Amino acid sequence: MPAGSLPADHPIHRLGDSLYLRAARCQPTGRVPVWFQRQAGRSLPEYRALRGDGSILDAIADPATAAEITMQPVRRYGVDAAVLFSDIVVPAAAVDFGIDVVPGVGPVAAEPLRSRADLDRLPMLDADAHTPYVLETVRLLAAELDVPLIGFAGAPFTVASYLVEGRPARQHQITKALMHTDPALWHDLMERLAAIAVASMRSQVLAGASAVQLFDSWAGTLSPADYAAYVAPHSKRVFDELADLGVPRAHFGVGTGELLDQMAQVGADVVGVDWRIPLSAARRRVGPGVALQGNLDPVLCLAGWPAVRAAADRILAEGTRQPGYIFNLGHGVLPETDPSVLERLTDHVHEYQPANASQHE
Ligand code: CP3
């Protein structure tokens, strides 16, 4: 995977041998790389102090603040990757669809997307014009970080679920009804969201991100047949249209044990795994040449260090059977998490000696 199309001063050229990038390419590493989804956020006192009470979208729109929030967990934990401080609804908010992130609730759209006329309220994203602040944040980080920056976008299905439901929903009933009753509108919506995800992630990579992750957090609510018919072709397009950049492309969802084969087949280099399926089973499902990321239950981080350590050791033993493993949680850090647990966990992962010598350089 040559990072050929990226400029000579892109950070990927100096970070090519970093633990995260080597593992994402299934190359052997001397230590296991670790980062945490939602490592920046309410679990950190320094985050709460900086964020205040305003909308998260305002914090994201201020590059100095967003860059500092991105750096906080990197400094505190010494993790092997930074994840851009932004949100999956930023592009939809930036093109003025009318969506906000309500504290304690999540994304809320005043007028949800229910008809073809509503699709006109979701124009194509011009990343330079609509989200210049995101790109400025990435540039600030690219100059400062000595670990790879992971850029990201929400996957077409998960973003569609917020736009269609209008608020976080457990069953995704309105989304699934639209998918099945008006497939033409559904596919047009997914095409638009795929194009937006591509534009957003391409712009982040060109500005200095060294990897991307597509968050399809709620794909696990779908049957494998519905995922294949209504989602996979659009997620595949996203991965295909990023391939020429030569950066690792990760694909993540929750409760996706029965979808892992498809989530790899659409073109992911790294597949995120949640705690409901052992890594060894996940490995069989994604097939060779695809790295795994995961899969500690984030709730265990509230159960004290002995529980975390025992689960982490089991996961590390399974994950390191082959090259291509990145330690992470199976979903995001919970706000109640004591940061000292993640400090110990990061050190513990770094000290871990894989039984299998193939993990060593
Ligand atoms: O550290 C990181 O992981 C990077 C930053 C990041 C955020 N959101 C910041 C954020 C990332 C990668 C996301 C992605 C995101 N946003 C997803 C996919 C990942 C996942 O968790 O499944 C989803 C589904 C969203 C939508 C969203 N945004 C929700 C459900 C919430 C929580 C609402 C709440 O208050 O409980 C948000 C808000 C949000 N985005 C927070 C953070 C740190 C917390 C709220 C805040 O600080 O205001």
PDB file of C-alpha atoms and ligand atoms in Angstrom, residues 37-42 47 51 56 83-88 101-107 152 162 215 217-218 331, ligand 1:
ATOM      1  CA  GLN A  37     -12.540   4.871  20.655  1.00  0.00           C
ATOM      2  CA  ARG A  38     -13.852   8.064  22.335  1.00  0.00           C
ATOM      3  CA  GLN A  39     -10.516   8.431  24.116  1.00  0.00           C
ATOM      4  CA  ALA A  40     -11.147  12.181  23.972  1.00  0.00           C
ATOM      5  CA  GLY A  41     -14.304  13.002  25.844  1.00  0.00           C
ATOM      6  CA  ARG A  42     -16.175  13.316  29.071  1.00  0.00           C
ATOM      7  CA  TYR A  47     -11.865  17.680  28.465  1.00  0.00           C
ATOM      8  CA  ARG A  51     -15.495  21.954  26.644  1.00  0.00           C
ATOM      9  CA  ILE A  56     -20.094  20.021  20.854  1.00  0.00           C
ATOM     10  CA  VAL A  83      -8.552  10.231  16.665  1.00  0.00           C
ATOM     11  CA  LEU A  84      -9.755  13.528  15.291  1.00  0.00           C
ATOM     12  CA  PHE A  85     -12.110  15.327  17.657  1.00  0.00           C
ATOM     13  CA  SER A  86     -15.212  15.756  15.519  1.00  0.00           C
ATOM     14  CA  ASP A  87     -18.524  13.926  15.147  1.00  0.00           C
ATOM     15  CA  ILE A  88     -20.245  11.808  12.525  1.00  0.00           C
ATOM     16  CA  VAL A 101     -25.892  17.088  19.049  1.00  0.00           C
ATOM     17  CA  VAL A 102     -27.887  17.429  22.278  1.00  0.00           C
ATOM     18  CA  PRO A 103     -25.845  16.713  25.442  1.00  0.00           C
ATOM     19  CA  GLY A 104     -26.888  13.452  27.073  1.00  0.00           C
ATOM     20  CA  VAL A 105     -29.086  12.562  24.065  1.00  0.00           C
ATOM     21  CA  GLY A 106     -27.061  12.586  20.849  1.00  0.00           C
ATOM     22  CA  PRO A 107     -27.836  13.811  17.320  1.00  0.00           C
ATOM     23  CA  PHE A 152     -13.214   9.403  10.197  1.00  0.00           C
ATOM     24  CA  TYR A 162     -29.974   9.706  12.577  1.00  0.00           C
ATOM     25  CA  PHE A 215     -18.139   4.313  11.813  1.00  0.00           C
ATOM     26  CA  SER A 217     -21.993   1.906  14.704  1.00  0.00           C
ATOM     27  CA  TRP A 218     -25.575   0.708  14.282  1.00  0.00           C
ATOM     28  CA  HIS A 331     -17.103   0.529  21.587  1.00  0.00           C
TER      29      HIS A 331
HETATM   30  O1  CP3 B   1     -12.465  10.357  20.768  1.00  0.00           O
HETATM   31  C1  CP3 B   1     -13.093  10.026  19.757  1.00  0.00           C
HETATM   32  O2  CP3 B   1     -13.532   8.873  19.549  1.00  0.00           O
HETATM   33  C2  CP3 B   1     -13.234  11.057  18.642  1.00  0.00           C
HETATM   34  C3  CP3 B   1     -14.373  11.852  18.611  1.00  0.00           C
HETATM   35  C4  CP3 B   1     -15.753  11.323  18.260  1.00  0.00           C
HETATM   36  C5  CP3 B   1     -16.929  11.906  18.780  1.00  0.00           C
HETATM   37  N1  CP3 B   1     -17.998  11.328  18.162  1.00  0.00           N
HETATM   38  C6  CP3 B   1     -16.962  12.991  19.770  1.00  0.00           C
HETATM   39  C7  CP3 B   1     -18.152  13.084  20.646  1.00  0.00           C
HETATM   40  C8  CP3 B   1     -16.137  10.323  17.363  1.00  0.00           C
HETATM   41  C9  CP3 B   1     -15.277   9.353  16.579  1.00  0.00           C
HETATM   42  C10 CP3 B   1     -17.570  10.340  17.320  1.00  0.00           C
HETATM   43  C11 CP3 B   1     -18.345   9.477  16.427  1.00  0.00           C
HETATM   44  C12 CP3 B   1     -19.774   9.285  16.705  1.00  0.00           C
HETATM   45  N2  CP3 B   1     -20.704  10.236  17.024  1.00  0.00           N
HETATM   46  C13 CP3 B   1     -20.439   8.050  16.538  1.00  0.00           C
HETATM   47  C14 CP3 B   1     -19.784   6.770  16.092  1.00  0.00           C
HETATM   48  C15 CP3 B   1     -19.027   6.115  17.172  1.00  0.00           C
HETATM   49  C16 CP3 B   1     -19.871   5.517  18.253  1.00  0.00           C
HETATM   50  O3  CP3 B   1     -19.779   5.971  19.397  1.00  0.00           O
HETATM   51  O4  CP3 B   1     -20.615   4.566  17.961  1.00  0.00           O
HETATM   52  C17 CP3 B   1     -21.797   8.254  16.843  1.00  0.00           C
HETATM   53  C18 CP3 B   1     -22.873   7.216  16.827  1.00  0.00           C
HETATM   54  C19 CP3 B   1     -21.956   9.646  17.138  1.00  0.00           C
HETATM   55  C20 CP3 B   1     -23.199  10.379  17.478  1.00  0.00           C
HETATM   56  C21 CP3 B   1     -23.109  10.958  18.833  1.00  0.00           C
HETATM   57  N3  CP3 B   1     -22.392  12.111  19.140  1.00  0.00           N
HETATM   58  C22 CP3 B   1     -23.635  10.434  20.062  1.00  0.00           C
HETATM   59  C23 CP3 B   1     -24.481   9.197  20.157  1.00  0.00           C
HETATM   60  C24 CP3 B   1     -23.196  11.292  21.099  1.00  0.00           C
HETATM   61  C25 CP3 B   1     -23.431  11.126  22.601  1.00  0.00           C
HETATM   62  C26 CP3 B   1     -24.458  12.052  23.158  1.00  0.00           C
HETATM   63  C27 CP3 B   1     -24.292  12.197  24.662  1.00  0.00           C
HETATM   64  O5  CP3 B   1     -24.137  13.332  25.114  1.00  0.00           O
HETATM   65  O6  CP3 B   1     -24.335  11.174  25.383  1.00  0.00           O
HETATM   66  C28 CP3 B   1     -22.426  12.323  20.508  1.00  0.00           C
HETATM   67  C29 CP3 B   1     -21.736  13.424  21.223  1.00  0.00           C
HETATM   68  C30 CP3 B   1     -20.273  13.288  21.306  1.00  0.00           C
HETATM   69  N4  CP3 B   1     -19.464  13.156  20.223  1.00  0.00           N
HETATM   70  C31 CP3 B   1     -19.467  13.319  22.491  1.00  0.00           C
HETATM   71  C32 CP3 B   1     -18.136  13.201  22.069  1.00  0.00           C
HETATM   72  C33 CP3 B   1     -16.891  13.249  22.935  1.00  0.00           C
HETATM   73  C34 CP3 B   1     -19.955  13.454  23.944  1.00  0.00           C
HETATM   74  C35 CP3 B   1     -20.752  14.638  24.268  1.00  0.00           C
HETATM   75  C36 CP3 B   1     -20.095  15.965  24.506  1.00  0.00           C
HETATM   76  O7  CP3 B   1     -18.944  16.088  24.950  1.00  0.00           O
HETATM   77  O8  CP3 B   1     -20.828  16.959  24.285  1.00  0.00           O
END
